[in-house]
Short mmCIF file of C-alpha atoms and ligand atoms in Angstrom, two decimals:
data_model
loop_
_atom_site.label_atom_id
_atom_site.label_comp_id
_atom_site.label_asym_id
_atom_site.label_seq_id
_atom_site.Cartn_x
_atom_site.Cartn_y
_atom_site.Cartn_z
CA UNK A 896 134.60 139.03 63.59
CA UNK A 897 136.33 135.74 62.84
CA UNK A 898 134.58 132.79 61.32
CA UNK A 899 134.89 130.84 64.58
CA UNK A 900 133.15 133.44 66.76
CA UNK A 901 130.47 133.89 64.14
CA UNK A 902 129.74 130.21 64.33
CA UNK A 903 129.64 130.29 68.12
CA UNK A 904 127.13 133.13 68.28
CA UNK A 905 124.77 131.53 65.79
CA UNK A 906 121.43 130.73 67.43
CA UNK A 907 121.31 127.34 69.05
CA UNK A 908 119.30 124.77 67.16
CA UNK A 909 115.99 124.33 68.97
CA UNK A 910 114.72 120.85 69.44
CA UNK A 911 111.04 120.33 68.85
CA UNK A 912 109.15 118.56 71.64
CA UNK A 913 107.82 115.78 69.44
CA UNK A 914 111.16 115.00 67.77
CA UNK A 915 113.08 114.94 71.03
CA UNK A 916 110.44 112.84 72.78
CA UNK A 917 110.51 110.32 69.92
CA UNK A 918 114.30 110.11 70.22
CA UNK A 919 114.10 109.77 74.01
CA UNK A 920 111.63 106.92 73.73
CA UNK A 921 114.06 104.92 71.63
CA UNK A 922 116.63 105.05 74.42
CA UNK A 923 114.71 105.36 77.70
CA UNK A 924 111.63 103.53 78.92
CA UNK A 925 108.78 105.86 78.03
CA UNK A 926 111.38 108.52 77.22
CA UNK A 927 111.92 109.37 80.91
CA UNK A 928 113.58 108.20 84.11
CA UNK A 929 110.59 108.74 86.40
CA UNK A 930 107.04 108.16 85.12
CA UNK A 931 105.27 111.42 85.95
CA UNK A 932 107.76 113.35 83.82
CA UNK A 933 106.21 111.75 80.73
CA UNK A 934 103.07 113.97 80.97
CA UNK A 935 100.78 110.92 80.72
CA UNK A 936 98.41 112.49 83.21
CA UNK A 937 98.08 115.79 81.29
CA UNK A 938 98.77 114.55 77.77
CA UNK A 939 101.15 115.95 75.19
CA UNK A 940 104.93 115.82 74.99
CA UNK A 941 107.04 116.33 78.08
CA UNK A 942 109.14 119.39 78.70
CA UNK A 943 112.85 118.69 78.26
CA UNK A 944 114.79 121.05 80.49
CA UNK A 945 118.10 122.54 79.40
CA UNK A 946 118.82 124.63 82.49
CA UNK A 947 117.37 126.39 85.50
CA UNK A 948 118.12 129.71 87.21
CA UNK A 949 116.23 131.06 90.21
CA UNK A 950 112.49 130.82 89.54
CA UNK A 951 112.95 129.92 85.87
CA UNK A 952 113.53 126.89 83.70
CA UNK A 953 114.80 127.02 80.14
CA UNK A 954 113.57 124.21 77.94
CA UNK A 955 115.38 122.52 75.08
CA UNK A 956 112.75 124.33 73.02
CA UNK A 957 114.54 127.56 73.96
CA UNK A 958 111.54 128.88 75.92
CA UNK A 959 111.61 130.14 79.50
CA UNK A 960 109.10 129.02 82.09
CA UNK A 961 108.32 130.18 85.62
CA UNK A 962 108.76 126.96 87.57
CA UNK A 963 106.21 125.95 90.22
CA UNK A 964 107.12 122.25 90.11
CA UNK A 965 110.66 122.88 91.35
CA UNK A 966 111.86 119.30 90.98
CA UNK A 967 108.96 118.16 93.20
CA UNK A 968 110.22 119.88 96.33
CA UNK A 969 113.97 120.09 96.94
CA UNK A 970 114.52 123.64 95.72
CA UNK A 971 113.62 126.06 98.53
CA UNK A 972 115.86 128.70 96.95
CA UNK A 973 115.00 127.98 93.34
CA UNK A 974 117.49 126.74 90.76
CA UNK A 975 121.26 127.03 91.00
CA UNK A 976 121.41 129.21 94.11
CA UNK A 977 124.98 130.50 94.21
CA UNK A 978 126.00 129.30 97.69
CA UNK A 979 124.70 125.77 97.08
CA UNK A 980 126.42 125.49 93.70
CA UNK A 981 129.68 126.77 95.20
CA UNK A 982 129.57 124.27 98.08
CA UNK A 983 128.89 121.33 95.75
CA UNK A 984 131.63 122.44 93.33
CA UNK A 985 134.15 122.76 96.11
CA UNK A 986 133.29 119.30 97.42
CA UNK A 987 133.49 117.78 93.95
CA UNK A 988 136.96 119.20 93.45
CA UNK A 989 138.08 117.50 96.67
CA UNK A 990 136.95 114.08 95.44
CA UNK A 991 133.48 112.91 94.50
CA UNK A 992 133.23 109.77 96.65
CA UNK A 993 135.37 107.87 99.13
CA UNK A 994 133.24 105.02 100.43
CA UNK A 995 134.61 106.01 103.83
CA UNK A 996 133.48 108.20 106.71
CA UNK A 997 133.80 111.99 106.36
CA UNK A 998 133.52 114.93 108.78
CA UNK A 999 130.92 116.65 106.57
CA UNK A 1000 128.46 113.75 107.02
CA UNK A 1001 128.69 114.16 110.77
CA UNK A 1002 128.09 117.89 110.41
CA UNK A 1003 125.00 117.33 108.25
CA UNK A 1004 123.62 114.75 110.70
CA UNK A 1005 124.18 117.23 113.55
CA UNK A 1006 122.26 119.91 111.65
CA UNK A 1007 119.42 117.42 111.08
CA UNK A 1008 119.34 116.63 114.80
CA UNK A 1009 119.21 120.34 115.66
CA UNK A 1010 116.11 120.68 113.49
CA UNK A 1011 114.52 117.33 114.44
CA UNK A 1012 115.13 116.57 118.11
CA UNK A 1013 113.36 113.20 117.66
CA UNK A 1014 116.18 111.97 115.39
CA UNK A 1015 118.56 110.74 118.07
CA UNK A 1016 120.45 108.69 115.48
CA UNK A 1017 120.53 109.38 111.75
CA UNK A 1018 121.43 107.35 108.65
CA UNK A 1019 121.97 109.05 105.29
CA UNK A 1020 120.82 107.36 102.07
CA UNK A 1021 120.63 108.38 98.41
CA UNK A 1022 116.85 108.55 97.90
CA UNK A 1023 113.65 108.96 99.87
CA UNK A 1024 112.49 105.54 98.70
CA UNK A 1025 115.59 103.97 100.18
CA UNK A 1026 115.14 105.84 103.46
CA UNK A 1027 111.45 104.83 103.73
CA UNK A 1028 112.28 101.19 102.98
CA UNK A 1029 115.03 101.19 105.59
CA UNK A 1030 112.91 102.90 108.25
CA UNK A 1031 110.37 100.09 107.86
CA UNK A 1032 113.13 97.53 108.17
CA UNK A 1033 114.30 99.15 111.41
CA UNK A 1034 110.73 99.18 112.72
CA UNK A 1035 110.16 95.52 111.84
CA UNK A 1036 113.50 94.50 113.34
CA UNK A 1037 112.75 96.38 116.55
CA UNK A 1038 109.17 95.19 117.06
CA UNK A 1039 109.56 91.70 115.63
CA UNK A 1040 106.29 92.32 113.73
CA UNK A 1041 105.60 92.29 109.98
CA UNK A 1042 102.55 94.44 109.23
CA UNK A 1043 102.57 98.15 108.40
CA UNK A 1044 99.67 100.59 108.20
CA UNK A 1045 99.68 103.31 105.55
CA UNK A 1046 97.03 105.74 104.36
CA UNK A 1047 95.29 105.63 101.00
CA UNK A 1048 96.90 108.25 98.81
CA UNK A 1049 100.06 108.37 100.94
CA UNK A 1050 103.28 107.97 98.97
CA UNK A 1051 106.41 106.58 100.55
CA UNK A 1052 108.53 105.89 97.50
CA UNK A 1053 108.38 102.85 95.25
CA UNK A 1054 109.08 100.34 98.02
CA UNK A 1055 107.50 97.00 96.98
CA UNK A 1056 105.23 96.57 99.97
CA UNK A 1057 104.16 100.23 100.00
CA UNK A 1058 102.93 100.42 96.42
CA UNK A 1059 99.47 99.76 97.72
CA UNK A 1060 97.16 102.74 97.56
CA UNK A 1061 93.59 101.69 98.16
CA UNK A 1062 92.05 98.68 99.76
CA UNK A 1063 88.30 98.38 99.18
CA UNK A 1064 87.19 98.43 102.80
CA UNK A 1065 88.73 100.58 105.50
CA UNK A 1066 90.82 97.81 106.96
CA UNK A 1067 91.04 95.28 104.16
CA UNK A 1068 94.45 93.84 103.45
CA UNK A 1069 96.10 95.50 100.48
CA UNK A 1070 96.21 94.17 96.97
CA UNK A 1071 99.18 95.13 94.77
CA UNK A 1072 98.75 98.43 92.99
CA UNK A 1073 101.80 97.88 90.82
CA UNK A 1074 102.58 94.87 88.66
CA UNK A 1075 105.66 93.02 89.84
CA UNK A 1076 104.85 93.28 93.54
CA UNK A 1077 104.30 89.84 95.06
CA UNK A 1078 100.90 89.53 96.73
CA UNK A 1079 102.66 88.37 99.87
CA UNK A 1080 104.56 91.68 100.10
CA UNK A 1081 101.47 93.79 99.48
CA UNK A 1082 99.65 91.76 102.13
CA UNK A 1083 102.04 93.12 104.77
CA UNK A 1084 100.50 96.57 104.20
CA UNK A 1085 97.14 97.64 105.59
CA UNK A 1086 95.60 100.66 103.92
CA UNK A 1087 93.22 102.99 105.78
CA UNK A 1088 91.64 106.33 104.81
CA UNK A 1089 93.43 109.50 105.94
CA UNK A 1090 91.76 111.54 108.67
CA UNK A 1091 89.83 108.47 109.87
CA UNK A 1092 90.76 107.64 113.47
CA UNK A 1093 88.09 104.93 113.72
CA UNK A 1094 89.59 103.09 110.72
CA UNK A 1095 93.03 103.21 112.34
CA UNK A 1096 91.59 101.81 115.59
CA UNK A 1097 89.79 99.07 113.66
CA UNK A 1098 93.00 98.06 111.86
CA UNK A 1099 94.88 97.79 115.13
CA UNK A 1100 92.02 95.74 116.64
CA UNK A 1101 91.90 93.36 113.74
CA UNK A 1102 95.66 92.80 113.67
CA UNK A 1103 96.33 93.01 117.40
CA UNK A 1104 100.02 92.70 118.26
CA UNK A 1105 101.08 92.31 114.61
CA UNK A 1106 101.58 95.88 113.45
CA UNK A 1107 105.19 97.03 113.42
CA UNK A 1108 104.53 100.60 112.38
CA UNK A 1109 102.16 103.18 111.01
CA UNK A 1110 103.72 105.34 108.32
CA UNK A 1111 102.19 108.71 107.41
CA UNK A 1112 102.92 111.91 105.54
CA UNK A 1113 101.90 114.23 108.41
CA UNK A 1114 100.67 116.71 105.81
CA UNK A 1115 99.98 114.56 102.74
CA UNK A 1116 101.26 116.11 99.52
CA UNK A 1117 101.21 113.16 97.14
CA UNK A 1118 97.45 113.12 96.66
CA UNK A 1119 97.67 116.89 96.42
CA UNK A 1120 97.97 118.92 99.61
CA UNK A 1121 95.63 117.63 102.31
CA UNK A 1122 95.57 118.80 105.91
CA UNK A 1123 95.05 116.50 108.90
CA UNK A 1124 91.97 117.31 110.94
CA UNK A 1125 92.53 118.69 114.43
CA UNK A 1126 93.93 116.07 116.76
CA UNK A 1127 94.46 113.41 114.06
CA UNK A 1128 98.24 113.31 114.48
CA UNK A 1129 97.80 113.19 118.26
CA UNK A 1130 95.39 110.26 117.78
CA UNK A 1131 98.01 108.42 115.73
CA UNK A 1132 100.64 109.07 118.38
CA UNK A 1133 98.36 107.88 121.19
CA UNK A 1134 97.18 104.73 119.39
CA UNK A 1135 100.62 103.60 118.17
CA UNK A 1136 102.13 104.14 121.64
CA UNK A 1137 99.32 102.13 123.25
CA UNK A 1138 99.78 99.29 120.74
CA UNK A 1139 103.60 99.32 121.10
CA UNK A 1140 103.77 100.01 117.40
CA UNK A 1141 106.06 102.67 115.92
CA UNK A 1142 104.91 105.97 114.42
CA UNK A 1143 106.90 106.89 111.30
CA UNK A 1144 106.60 110.41 109.93
CA UNK A 1145 107.50 110.55 106.25
CA UNK A 1146 108.63 114.16 106.10
CA UNK A 1147 110.35 113.87 102.72
CA UNK A 1148 108.19 116.79 101.55
CA UNK A 1149 107.30 118.56 104.81
CA UNK A 1150 110.73 118.40 106.46
CA UNK A 1151 112.47 121.80 106.35
CA UNK A 1152 109.47 123.05 104.33
CA UNK A 1153 106.42 123.71 106.53
CA UNK A 1154 108.95 125.04 109.03
CA UNK A 1155 112.60 124.25 109.68
CA UNK A 1156 111.71 121.44 112.09
CA UNK A 1157 109.02 120.01 109.79
CA UNK A 1158 105.45 118.98 110.49
CA UNK A 1159 106.41 117.32 113.78
CA UNK A 1160 107.50 120.71 115.13
CA UNK A 1161 104.39 122.39 113.71
CA UNK A 1162 102.09 119.84 115.40
CA UNK A 1163 104.19 119.23 118.50
CA UNK A 1164 104.20 115.46 117.92
CA UNK A 1165 107.26 113.26 118.45
CA UNK A 1166 107.34 110.32 116.04
CA UNK A 1167 109.53 107.27 116.69
CA UNK A 1168 111.15 107.48 113.27
CA UNK A 1169 111.37 110.24 110.67
CA UNK A 1170 112.19 110.08 106.98
CA UNK A 1171 113.66 113.11 105.20
CA UNK A 1172 114.58 113.72 101.56
CA UNK A 1173 114.28 116.36 98.86
CA UNK A 1174 115.29 119.61 100.66
CA UNK A 1175 117.85 117.89 102.91
CA UNK A 1176 119.98 117.09 99.83
CA UNK A 1177 119.86 120.58 98.37
CA UNK A 1178 118.85 119.20 94.96
CA UNK A 1179 121.34 116.35 94.91
CA UNK A 1180 120.54 112.68 95.59
CA UNK A 1181 120.42 112.49 99.38
CA UNK A 1182 117.84 111.46 101.96
CA UNK A 1183 117.87 110.38 105.59
CA UNK A 1184 116.04 108.39 108.18
CA UNK A 1185 116.44 108.43 111.91
CA UNK A 1186 114.75 108.47 115.26
CA UNK A 1187 114.79 106.75 118.61
CA UNK A 1188 118.23 105.52 119.61
CA UNK A 1189 116.94 102.06 120.60
CA UNK A 1190 115.14 101.61 117.26
CA UNK A 1191 117.94 102.98 115.06
CA UNK A 1192 120.44 100.80 116.92
CA UNK A 1193 118.82 97.84 115.14
CA UNK A 1194 120.57 99.02 111.96
CA UNK A 1195 124.00 97.61 111.01
CA UNK A 1196 126.75 97.97 112.13
CA UNK A 1197 125.16 98.44 115.59
CA UNK A 1198 122.38 95.91 115.07
CA UNK A 1199 121.22 92.95 112.98
CA UNK A 1200 119.16 94.83 110.33
CA UNK A 1201 121.34 95.31 107.25
CA UNK A 1202 121.31 98.54 105.25
CA UNK A 1203 124.15 100.00 103.21
CA UNK A 1204 125.00 102.20 100.24
CA UNK A 1205 128.10 102.79 98.10
CA UNK A 1206 127.16 106.44 97.64
CA UNK A 1207 125.36 106.97 100.98
CA UNK A 1208 126.47 110.26 102.52
CA UNK A 1209 128.06 111.23 99.20
CA UNK A 1210 130.36 114.25 99.78
CA UNK A 1211 128.94 116.38 96.95
CA UNK A 1212 125.32 115.79 98.04
CA UNK A 1213 126.22 116.33 101.69
CA UNK A 1214 127.87 119.66 100.83
CA UNK A 1215 124.76 120.80 98.94
CA UNK A 1216 122.54 119.67 101.82
CA UNK A 1217 124.63 121.48 104.41
CA UNK A 1218 124.70 124.67 102.35
CA UNK A 1219 120.90 124.50 101.96
CA UNK A 1220 120.24 124.02 105.67
CA UNK A 1221 122.69 126.82 106.52
CA UNK A 1222 120.89 129.16 104.11
CA UNK A 1223 117.52 128.20 105.59
CA UNK A 1224 118.83 129.07 109.05
CA UNK A 1225 120.44 132.31 107.90
CA UNK A 1226 117.69 133.67 105.67
CA UNK A 1227 114.70 132.16 107.49
CA UNK A 1228 112.53 132.37 104.33
CA UNK A 1229 109.40 130.78 105.78
CA UNK A 1230 107.26 133.87 106.43
CA UNK A 1231 108.03 135.34 103.01
CA UNK A 1232 107.39 132.03 101.25
CA UNK A 1233 104.00 131.78 102.92
CA UNK A 1234 103.18 135.36 101.81
CA UNK A 1235 104.20 134.61 98.22
CA UNK A 1236 102.12 131.44 98.18
CA UNK A 1237 99.08 133.25 99.64
CA UNK A 1238 99.38 136.05 97.08
CA UNK A 1239 99.55 133.53 94.25
CA UNK A 1240 96.69 131.36 95.55
CA UNK A 1241 94.45 134.39 96.09
CA UNK A 1242 95.14 135.47 92.52
CA UNK A 1243 94.34 131.99 91.21
CA UNK A 1244 91.14 131.73 93.28
CA UNK A 1245 89.95 135.07 92.01
CA UNK A 1246 90.75 134.18 88.40
CA UNK A 1247 88.90 130.86 88.75
CA UNK A 1248 85.79 132.55 90.15
CA UNK A 1249 85.79 135.06 87.30
CA UNK A 1250 86.01 132.23 84.81
CA UNK A 1251 83.33 130.22 86.60
CA UNK A 1252 85.68 127.30 87.26
CA UNK A 1253 85.23 125.10 90.37
CA UNK A 1254 88.58 125.30 92.08
CA UNK A 1255 89.61 124.30 95.57
CA UNK A 1256 93.15 125.43 96.39
CA UNK A 1257 94.64 123.72 99.44
CA UNK A 1258 97.96 124.90 100.78
CA UNK A 1259 100.40 124.87 103.67
CA UNK A 1260 103.48 127.11 103.89
CA UNK A 1261 105.03 127.26 100.43
CA UNK A 1262 103.16 124.31 98.89
CA UNK A 1263 99.74 124.23 97.28
CA UNK A 1264 97.43 122.19 95.08
CA UNK A 1265 94.74 123.64 92.82
CA UNK A 1266 92.13 120.85 92.88
CA UNK A 1267 89.52 121.10 90.12
CA UNK A 1268 86.74 120.06 92.45
CA UNK A 1269 84.01 121.52 94.63
CA UNK A 1270 84.35 121.28 98.38
CA UNK A 1271 87.32 120.41 100.55
CA UNK A 1272 89.67 117.49 99.91
CA UNK A 1273 90.27 115.59 103.13
CA UNK A 1274 91.41 112.15 101.96
CA UNK A 1275 92.16 110.07 98.89
CA UNK A 1276 88.50 109.41 98.04
CA UNK A 1277 87.67 113.12 97.96
CA UNK A 1278 90.92 113.89 96.08
CA UNK A 1279 89.93 111.41 93.37
CA UNK A 1280 86.79 113.45 92.69
CA UNK A 1281 88.97 116.18 91.16
CA UNK A 1282 88.63 116.65 87.40
CA UNK A 1283 91.92 115.39 86.00
CA UNK A 1284 91.03 116.38 82.44
CA UNK A 1285 90.29 119.96 83.54
CA UNK A 1286 93.64 120.09 85.32
CA UNK A 1287 95.30 118.84 82.12
CA UNK A 1288 93.72 121.63 80.09
CA UNK A 1289 94.72 124.20 82.71
CA UNK A 1290 98.26 122.79 82.84
CA UNK A 1291 98.70 123.14 79.09
CA UNK A 1292 97.11 126.60 79.08
CA UNK A 1293 99.68 127.66 81.65
CA UNK A 1294 102.59 125.92 79.89
CA UNK A 1295 101.72 127.69 76.65
CA UNK A 1296 101.94 130.99 78.56
CA UNK A 1297 105.31 130.21 80.13
CA UNK A 1298 104.29 128.69 83.47
CA UNK A 1299 105.35 125.18 84.45
CA UNK A 1300 103.15 123.43 87.04
CA UNK A 1301 103.46 119.82 88.20
CA UNK A 1302 102.26 117.73 85.23
CA UNK A 1303 99.57 115.89 87.24
CA UNK A 1304 96.51 116.88 89.30
CA UNK A 1305 97.35 115.02 92.51
CA UNK A 1306 100.65 116.70 93.31
CA UNK A 1307 101.93 119.64 95.30
CA UNK A 1308 103.17 122.76 93.55
CA UNK A 1309 105.74 125.01 95.21
CA UNK A 1310 106.96 128.57 95.37
CA UNK A 1311 110.62 129.26 96.14
CA UNK A 1312 112.54 132.13 97.69
CA UNK A 1313 113.67 133.05 94.18
CA UNK A 1314 110.08 133.80 93.14
CA UNK A 1315 108.86 137.38 93.37
CA UNK A 1316 105.85 139.52 92.47
CA UNK A 1317 106.88 139.59 88.81
CA UNK A 1318 106.73 135.79 88.48
CA UNK A 1319 103.53 135.48 90.52
CA UNK A 1320 101.76 138.22 88.56
CA UNK A 1321 102.78 136.53 85.33
CA UNK A 1322 101.29 133.27 86.61
CA UNK A 1323 98.01 134.91 87.67
CA UNK A 1324 97.69 136.68 84.30
CA UNK A 1325 98.32 133.36 82.55
CA UNK A 1326 95.73 131.66 84.77
CA UNK A 1327 93.04 134.24 83.91
CA UNK A 1328 93.38 133.19 80.29
CA UNK A 1329 94.00 129.49 80.94
CA UNK A 1330 90.89 129.08 83.14
CA UNK A 1331 88.73 130.33 80.29
CA UNK A 1332 89.70 127.32 78.21
CA UNK A 1333 89.19 124.81 81.04
C1 PLP B 857 109.34 112.07 97.03
C2 PLP B 857 108.84 111.30 98.17
C3 PLP B 857 109.38 110.05 98.53
C4 PLP B 857 110.39 109.33 97.68
O1 PLP B 857 111.60 109.98 97.58
P1 PLP B 857 112.54 109.65 96.30
O2 PLP B 857 113.78 110.42 96.59
O3 PLP B 857 111.78 110.09 95.11
O4 PLP B 857 112.76 108.18 96.31
C5 PLP B 857 108.94 109.46 99.69
N1 PLP B 857 108.00 110.04 100.46
C6 PLP B 857 107.45 111.22 100.15
C7 PLP B 857 106.45 111.83 101.08
C8 PLP B 857 107.83 111.88 98.99
O5 PLP B 857 107.25 113.03 98.66
#
């Protein structure tokens, strides 16, 4: 063996969590580029990821973890699925960006339309936040109204006016939840409790003729997974139509996840506008909004509402998105994903009971949230009753045993098509031990 090869095969220097986090914090705000990654909610030092393959992450600490966070939703097939990597590589080799129209963008938009018949016209953007913000702009331009209704606990990206989570009364005008949001922006948002038709009616009564749109995650996932009560989505459709206000489904999480055509297909509800993200970009920065032709025609260059992006419809992201949607069509993983999720959740429920821990697991399709609470979670107020500290202890118990969950209580966890019995059994075994220390 030569000296050079000897050197190469020497074990890689492992970076300790504390040392790397300290270094990161000198360069990046809070050491991260998106706040929840900093583990503030669960405590301790964040995981720094070196690579991912299938159901596994490898940390800079050299350890392997079964991943149930999965980048917060884009990775239906787990990490680095061969076909998606190949498509992105091929696109990159043909030029990373042109700032001009490409055939592949048209093909991706056509695939989106096949899945979401309500999206008569589509616009691609680079993030879900951007798509949500632009969908609101289209709605305001079309209706000539300023106000928007959202639900407490609903997340629609970090759009200024939407960073309003909880008004005190059901229909009180919002107060800013984030510093740096002008009160006047926050005041354009009315916050009502999820699953509360009467509160929605009251908001429309109070602001008669002024509400441009109601925006909703049809199956909320950003306060943990919460399911709409029977008929709630139909109520929203009926009320918004009556009030000549637009219904916007934020399907950034549910689109292509709860089924190929998203929650709107599952519920048989046609929204006026839809926002997609995460899965549609195959793990690269890409999102989309679209809907009724007359509403979307308000957007430039067809209409007077301006919205643009240097990297919108980026060829590499479009290629990854197309490859992902093609795989979803070809492999139709939904039934198996649901089975895997059920198997895992049953195992977790059983382990929690044995350990005497109050656990309420709520799930749809391949996403789930283990709430440390008694009784069902139906809205933000009931979600907030969950024991965040208990979740933090559980999270770290799992992490120590090689299982990576979302590092916060009020989030959705996911299983992917790359997960199998081996990974799920490992997680359930870890949970049996982790629950004991909760
Ligand atoms: C993630 C998410 C967004 C924001 O998307 P980004 O790409 O993070 O900007 C918007 N809405 C919902 C429902 C989301 O889950």
